[in-house]
Amino acid sequence: MRDHFEIRDHDAAGRIGRLEVPRADVTVETPALLPVVNPNVLTIEPSRLEAEFGAEMLITNSYIIRSTDRIRDRVVDEGLHDFLGFDGAIMTDSGSFQLAEYGDIDVTTEEIIEFQRQIGSDVATPVDVPTPPDADRERAERELATTQRALADAESAETGEMLVNAPVQGSTYADLREEAGRHAAGTDLDVFPVGAMVPLLNSYRYADTVEAVRAAKRGLGPGAPVHLFGAGHPMMLALAVAAGCDLFDSAAYALMARDGRYLTVSGTEHLEDLDYFPCSCPVCAEHTPADLRALDGASGDGDEGDGDEGDGDGGNGDDGPTAERLLAEHNLHVTFEELRRVKEAIRSGTLLELVDRRARGHPAMLDGYRALLDHADELGRTDPGSKDAFFYTSHESARRPEVERHRDRLARLATPERLLLTESKAPSSHDYDAVWRVKPPFGPYPPALAETYPLTAEVPERTDDAAQVAAAESVVALAAANPETALTLGHDAWCELALDRLPDRVETENLRTLG
């Protein structure tokens, strides 16, 4: 683990950590949201981001500062913290987003790293190449090589106490993302953004986002602080944290507000379509949708994309509240609220249950959750072995790492010659050597484990097919580990899909038929 990043709590691949930022002399608790601040126009003043919203860190664009004559000299003279009026940590981008958008920029990594150091940035970024999703492999490999040369240039730069990002690129090729993560982890750089995510996020391709993050994480290893570039919609924060991300930067709060869009944990609403605000933040408690529509600057245009990176302007609020400014404030409130909810879920061991709830809000989120569970074995390496409770809330719960972990542990348990596995209580008289309970989705377990996690799980009385299939897989595992044991399964009318999983030597009894 890098000595500037300490992990305190785990749940799935999510964690609460402490990122030391020595140049700012602050320690940022992660997961952390970095609001994007446009150096040209401040939609919400950075001092308010800190005092009213609890932002410990923000991100701004050093390339825009360097390219804008009217502010460059002032920022060089005053320093970035005084210019923005922000006491927390400040990360700066390098112009890579502009490179992706416009195809060319007139700065090298050496020049922009030195400029970021000169203006007082706390975390700098080299000029990497954000290869878009679905690019051809030859392009992805070529641009990844260019990014890796930029990381070498950043390593050789004089940075003092300034931390430096090592972006992980590779487009939508999992092997390239993993290779890029491994290469970045081998450098002396400090923070590891997964880059070129905005096109995926704007298209709600959350499953592809999860795959890119998990591939990068495999290369980076468990101790690296991971930043998901361009991610800040509250709907997907729980999913991204559960996948292993620690930092997020968002311009969505301002960009969506400019188009009259209102963020929620279930998606995005248009101000023009709302009769009520489903929120109790200060903006929503004091205003109605009609109030905001009556203010100058309200807009209902735009598409449904996240738009998390960018350099557009917004209202600065100098002349009183506008609809845009108030929407931006709400969007920030709901995003920071969700991040606090995510942290509490990590502490209480309920992060995947929160992800499950969020997955019910949008089909693309469900795709992302299912993609995450494809990596249950990886999640299980950091998922705590014991928590307060496990709630089975959907058939996706049958694929959680706790279920797989229980199945793996069955091989360690000693079994007698004749063993009854049953969903019911032990019969009053029997000639078995022992009776174990069966609890879908986990499967069989001896009585001594009945009060241990996760077998204390709360599950519905009407088990679904997925839970029964998962339990059957555990019976299969127990049978494979104990070929000399005669097994009988008493099941509560399991589906054919589950029963077909069982080996022929496992006898079955339908408890409903037995009465």
PDB file of C-alpha atoms in Angstrom, residues 188-332:
ATOM      1  CA  ASP A 188       6.443   6.430  -8.617  1.00  0.00           C
ATOM      2  CA  LEU A 189       3.194   8.309  -9.269  1.00  0.00           C
ATOM      3  CA  ASP A 190       0.484   8.619  -6.687  1.00  0.00           C
ATOM      4  CA  VAL A 191      -3.185   8.568  -7.753  1.00  0.00           C
ATOM      5  CA  PHE A 192      -4.662   6.398 -10.499  1.00  0.00           C
ATOM      6  CA  PRO A 193      -7.558   7.752 -12.561  1.00  0.00           C
ATOM      7  CA  VAL A 194      -9.415   5.377 -14.861  1.00  0.00           C
ATOM      8  CA  GLY A 195      -9.690   7.613 -17.901  1.00  0.00           C
ATOM      9  CA  ALA A 196     -11.910   8.083 -20.967  1.00  0.00           C
ATOM     10  CA  MET A 197     -14.998   7.118 -19.006  1.00  0.00           C
ATOM     11  CA  VAL A 198     -17.211  10.063 -19.983  1.00  0.00           C
ATOM     12  CA  PRO A 199     -18.467   8.537 -23.282  1.00  0.00           C
ATOM     13  CA  LEU A 200     -19.466   5.379 -21.414  1.00  0.00           C
ATOM     14  CA  LEU A 201     -21.135   7.326 -18.614  1.00  0.00           C
ATOM     15  CA  ASN A 202     -22.939   9.646 -21.013  1.00  0.00           C
ATOM     16  CA  SER A 203     -24.343   6.587 -22.790  1.00  0.00           C
ATOM     17  CA  TYR A 204     -25.309   4.885 -19.523  1.00  0.00           C
ATOM     18  CA  ARG A 205     -22.968   1.999 -20.334  1.00  0.00           C
ATOM     19  CA  TYR A 206     -22.512   1.132 -16.689  1.00  0.00           C
ATOM     20  CA  ALA A 207     -21.662  -2.523 -17.314  1.00  0.00           C
ATOM     21  CA  ASP A 208     -18.767  -1.480 -19.565  1.00  0.00           C
ATOM     22  CA  THR A 209     -17.712   1.056 -16.938  1.00  0.00           C
ATOM     23  CA  VAL A 210     -17.570  -1.673 -14.287  1.00  0.00           C
ATOM     24  CA  GLU A 211     -15.533  -3.923 -16.603  1.00  0.00           C
ATOM     25  CA  ALA A 212     -13.021  -1.132 -17.249  1.00  0.00           C
ATOM     26  CA  VAL A 213     -12.676  -0.372 -13.535  1.00  0.00           C
ATOM     27  CA  ARG A 214     -12.271  -4.018 -12.524  1.00  0.00           C
ATOM     28  CA  ALA A 215      -9.651  -4.577 -15.237  1.00  0.00           C
ATOM     29  CA  ALA A 216      -7.703  -1.514 -14.092  1.00  0.00           C
ATOM     30  CA  LYS A 217      -7.975  -2.654 -10.474  1.00  0.00           C
ATOM     31  CA  ARG A 218      -6.526  -6.059 -11.306  1.00  0.00           C
ATOM     32  CA  GLY A 219      -3.447  -4.341 -12.655  1.00  0.00           C
ATOM     33  CA  LEU A 220      -3.175  -1.678  -9.965  1.00  0.00           C
ATOM     34  CA  GLY A 221      -3.511  -3.979  -6.987  1.00  0.00           C
ATOM     35  CA  PRO A 222      -5.483  -3.354  -3.789  1.00  0.00           C
ATOM     36  CA  GLY A 223      -3.507  -0.486  -2.267  1.00  0.00           C
ATOM     37  CA  ALA A 224      -3.808   2.106  -5.050  1.00  0.00           C
ATOM     38  CA  PRO A 225      -6.192   5.080  -4.709  1.00  0.00           C
ATOM     39  CA  VAL A 226      -8.438   4.945  -7.795  1.00  0.00           C
ATOM     40  CA  HIS A 227     -10.140   7.957  -9.377  1.00  0.00           C
ATOM     41  CA  LEU A 228     -13.012   7.444 -11.831  1.00  0.00           C
ATOM     42  CA  PHE A 229     -12.568  10.380 -14.183  1.00  0.00           C
ATOM     43  CA  GLY A 230     -15.773  12.166 -15.152  1.00  0.00           C
ATOM     44  CA  ALA A 231     -18.124  10.287 -12.806  1.00  0.00           C
ATOM     45  CA  GLY A 232     -20.456  12.196 -10.548  1.00  0.00           C
ATOM     46  CA  HIS A 233     -24.082  11.252 -11.108  1.00  0.00           C
ATOM     47  CA  PRO A 234     -25.486  10.224  -7.702  1.00  0.00           C
ATOM     48  CA  MET A 235     -27.294   7.281  -9.302  1.00  0.00           C
ATOM     49  CA  MET A 236     -24.060   5.385  -9.991  1.00  0.00           C
ATOM     50  CA  LEU A 237     -21.851   6.315  -7.035  1.00  0.00           C
ATOM     51  CA  ALA A 238     -22.689   3.222  -4.952  1.00  0.00           C
ATOM     52  CA  LEU A 239     -21.962   0.961  -7.921  1.00  0.00           C
ATOM     53  CA  ALA A 240     -18.662   2.678  -8.687  1.00  0.00           C
ATOM     54  CA  VAL A 241     -17.536   2.550  -5.058  1.00  0.00           C
ATOM     55  CA  ALA A 242     -18.467  -1.127  -4.809  1.00  0.00           C
ATOM     56  CA  ALA A 243     -16.338  -1.715  -7.916  1.00  0.00           C
ATOM     57  CA  GLY A 244     -13.351  -0.176  -6.127  1.00  0.00           C
ATOM     58  CA  CYS A 245     -13.266   3.560  -6.937  1.00  0.00           C
ATOM     59  CA  ASP A 246     -12.201   6.109  -4.323  1.00  0.00           C
ATOM     60  CA  LEU A 247     -12.383   9.515  -6.032  1.00  0.00           C
ATOM     61  CA  PHE A 248     -14.896  11.066  -8.409  1.00  0.00           C
ATOM     62  CA  ASP A 249     -14.963  14.392 -10.210  1.00  0.00           C
ATOM     63  CA  SER A 250     -18.193  15.912 -11.386  1.00  0.00           C
ATOM     64  CA  ALA A 251     -19.200  18.833 -13.533  1.00  0.00           C
ATOM     65  CA  ALA A 252     -22.623  17.198 -13.835  1.00  0.00           C
ATOM     66  CA  TYR A 253     -24.044  19.351 -11.063  1.00  0.00           C
ATOM     67  CA  ALA A 254     -23.442  22.481 -13.154  1.00  0.00           C
ATOM     68  CA  LEU A 255     -23.819  21.126 -16.681  1.00  0.00           C
ATOM     69  CA  MET A 256     -27.134  19.451 -15.907  1.00  0.00           C
ATOM     70  CA  ALA A 257     -28.400  22.554 -14.121  1.00  0.00           C
ATOM     71  CA  ARG A 258     -27.622  24.628 -17.204  1.00  0.00           C
ATOM     72  CA  ASP A 259     -30.004  22.379 -19.161  1.00  0.00           C
ATOM     73  CA  GLY A 260     -32.699  22.496 -16.498  1.00  0.00           C
ATOM     74  CA  ARG A 261     -32.013  18.982 -15.236  1.00  0.00           C
ATOM     75  CA  TYR A 262     -32.527  17.782 -11.700  1.00  0.00           C
ATOM     76  CA  LEU A 263     -30.439  14.893 -10.369  1.00  0.00           C
ATOM     77  CA  THR A 264     -31.804  12.118  -8.182  1.00  0.00           C
ATOM     78  CA  VAL A 265     -30.428   8.775  -7.012  1.00  0.00           C
ATOM     79  CA  SER A 266     -32.737   7.092  -9.520  1.00  0.00           C
ATOM     80  CA  GLY A 267     -31.912   9.167 -12.592  1.00  0.00           C
ATOM     81  CA  THR A 268     -32.364  12.610 -14.090  1.00  0.00           C
ATOM     82  CA  GLU A 269     -35.551  14.650 -14.223  1.00  0.00           C
ATOM     83  CA  HIS A 270     -36.364  17.765 -16.243  1.00  0.00           C
ATOM     84  CA  LEU A 271     -37.392  20.799 -14.236  1.00  0.00           C
ATOM     85  CA  GLU A 272     -40.167  21.538 -16.720  1.00  0.00           C
ATOM     86  CA  ASP A 273     -41.748  18.131 -15.976  1.00  0.00           C
ATOM     87  CA  LEU A 274     -41.767  18.364 -12.171  1.00  0.00           C
ATOM     88  CA  ASP A 275     -44.699  19.384 -10.022  1.00  0.00           C
ATOM     89  CA  TYR A 276     -42.980  18.482  -6.724  1.00  0.00           C
ATOM     90  CA  PHE A 277     -39.390  18.167  -5.588  1.00  0.00           C
ATOM     91  CA  PRO A 278     -38.764  14.661  -4.103  1.00  0.00           C
ATOM     92  CA  CYS A 279     -35.988  15.965  -1.894  1.00  0.00           C
ATOM     93  CA  SER A 280     -35.555  17.855   1.374  1.00  0.00           C
ATOM     94  CA  CYS A 281     -32.265  19.651   0.666  1.00  0.00           C
ATOM     95  CA  PRO A 282     -32.293  23.407   1.417  1.00  0.00           C
ATOM     96  CA  VAL A 283     -33.160  24.278  -2.190  1.00  0.00           C
ATOM     97  CA  CYS A 284     -36.046  21.827  -2.415  1.00  0.00           C
ATOM     98  CA  ALA A 285     -37.330  22.658   1.064  1.00  0.00           C
ATOM     99  CA  GLU A 286     -37.543  26.362   0.255  1.00  0.00           C
ATOM    100  CA  HIS A 287     -38.689  26.286  -3.379  1.00  0.00           C
ATOM    101  CA  THR A 288     -41.118  24.505  -5.653  1.00  0.00           C
ATOM    102  CA  PRO A 289     -40.458  23.583  -9.290  1.00  0.00           C
ATOM    103  CA  ALA A 290     -42.773  26.426 -10.270  1.00  0.00           C
ATOM    104  CA  ASP A 291     -40.630  28.855  -8.256  1.00  0.00           C
ATOM    105  CA  LEU A 292     -37.520  27.847 -10.201  1.00  0.00           C
ATOM    106  CA  ARG A 293     -39.291  27.931 -13.544  1.00  0.00           C
ATOM    107  CA  ALA A 294     -40.334  31.498 -12.782  1.00  0.00           C
ATOM    108  CA  LEU A 295     -36.726  32.591 -12.359  1.00  0.00           C
ATOM    109  CA  ASP A 296     -34.721  33.844 -15.298  1.00  0.00           C
ATOM    110  CA  GLY A 297     -32.397  31.252 -16.812  1.00  0.00           C
ATOM    111  CA  ALA A 298     -34.567  28.151 -16.325  1.00  0.00           C
ATOM    112  CA  SER A 299     -34.130  25.695 -19.171  1.00  0.00           C
ATOM    113  CA  GLY A 300     -35.554  22.313 -20.006  1.00  0.00           C
ATOM    114  CA  ASP A 301     -33.392  21.474 -22.995  1.00  0.00           C
ATOM    115  CA  GLY A 302     -30.716  18.818 -23.348  1.00  0.00           C
ATOM    116  CA  ASP A 303     -30.285  15.089 -23.493  1.00  0.00           C
ATOM    117  CA  GLU A 304     -29.876  12.513 -20.749  1.00  0.00           C
ATOM    118  CA  GLY A 305     -26.101  12.195 -20.773  1.00  0.00           C
ATOM    119  CA  ASP A 306     -23.963  12.762 -17.688  1.00  0.00           C
ATOM    120  CA  GLY A 307     -21.660  15.338 -19.307  1.00  0.00           C
ATOM    121  CA  ASP A 308     -19.333  15.121 -16.320  1.00  0.00           C
ATOM    122  CA  GLU A 309     -16.254  16.643 -17.895  1.00  0.00           C
ATOM    123  CA  GLY A 310     -16.152  19.932 -19.704  1.00  0.00           C
ATOM    124  CA  ASP A 311     -15.187  23.555 -19.619  1.00  0.00           C
ATOM    125  CA  GLY A 312     -18.467  25.352 -20.196  1.00  0.00           C
ATOM    126  CA  ASP A 313     -19.645  28.366 -18.247  1.00  0.00           C
ATOM    127  CA  GLY A 314     -22.360  28.701 -15.669  1.00  0.00           C
ATOM    128  CA  GLY A 315     -23.979  31.485 -13.741  1.00  0.00           C
ATOM    129  CA  ASN A 316     -21.796  32.930 -10.971  1.00  0.00           C
ATOM    130  CA  GLY A 317     -24.648  33.887  -8.698  1.00  0.00           C
ATOM    131  CA  ASP A 318     -23.434  37.489  -8.236  1.00  0.00           C
ATOM    132  CA  ASP A 319     -26.871  38.934  -8.984  1.00  0.00           C
ATOM    133  CA  GLY A 320     -28.932  36.657  -6.795  1.00  0.00           C
ATOM    134  CA  PRO A 321     -30.213  33.147  -7.280  1.00  0.00           C
ATOM    135  CA  THR A 322     -31.106  31.876 -10.713  1.00  0.00           C
ATOM    136  CA  ALA A 323     -32.819  28.626 -11.591  1.00  0.00           C
ATOM    137  CA  GLU A 324     -29.503  27.334 -12.892  1.00  0.00           C
ATOM    138  CA  ARG A 325     -27.667  28.143  -9.704  1.00  0.00           C
ATOM    139  CA  LEU A 326     -30.364  26.665  -7.463  1.00  0.00           C
ATOM    140  CA  LEU A 327     -30.521  23.508  -9.559  1.00  0.00           C
ATOM    141  CA  ALA A 328     -26.743  23.223  -9.331  1.00  0.00           C
ATOM    142  CA  GLU A 329     -26.958  23.542  -5.552  1.00  0.00           C
ATOM    143  CA  HIS A 330     -29.604  20.819  -5.358  1.00  0.00           C
ATOM    144  CA  ASN A 331     -27.543  18.587  -7.653  1.00  0.00           C
ATOM    145  CA  LEU A 332     -24.554  18.964  -5.346  1.00  0.00           C
TER     146      LEU A 332
END
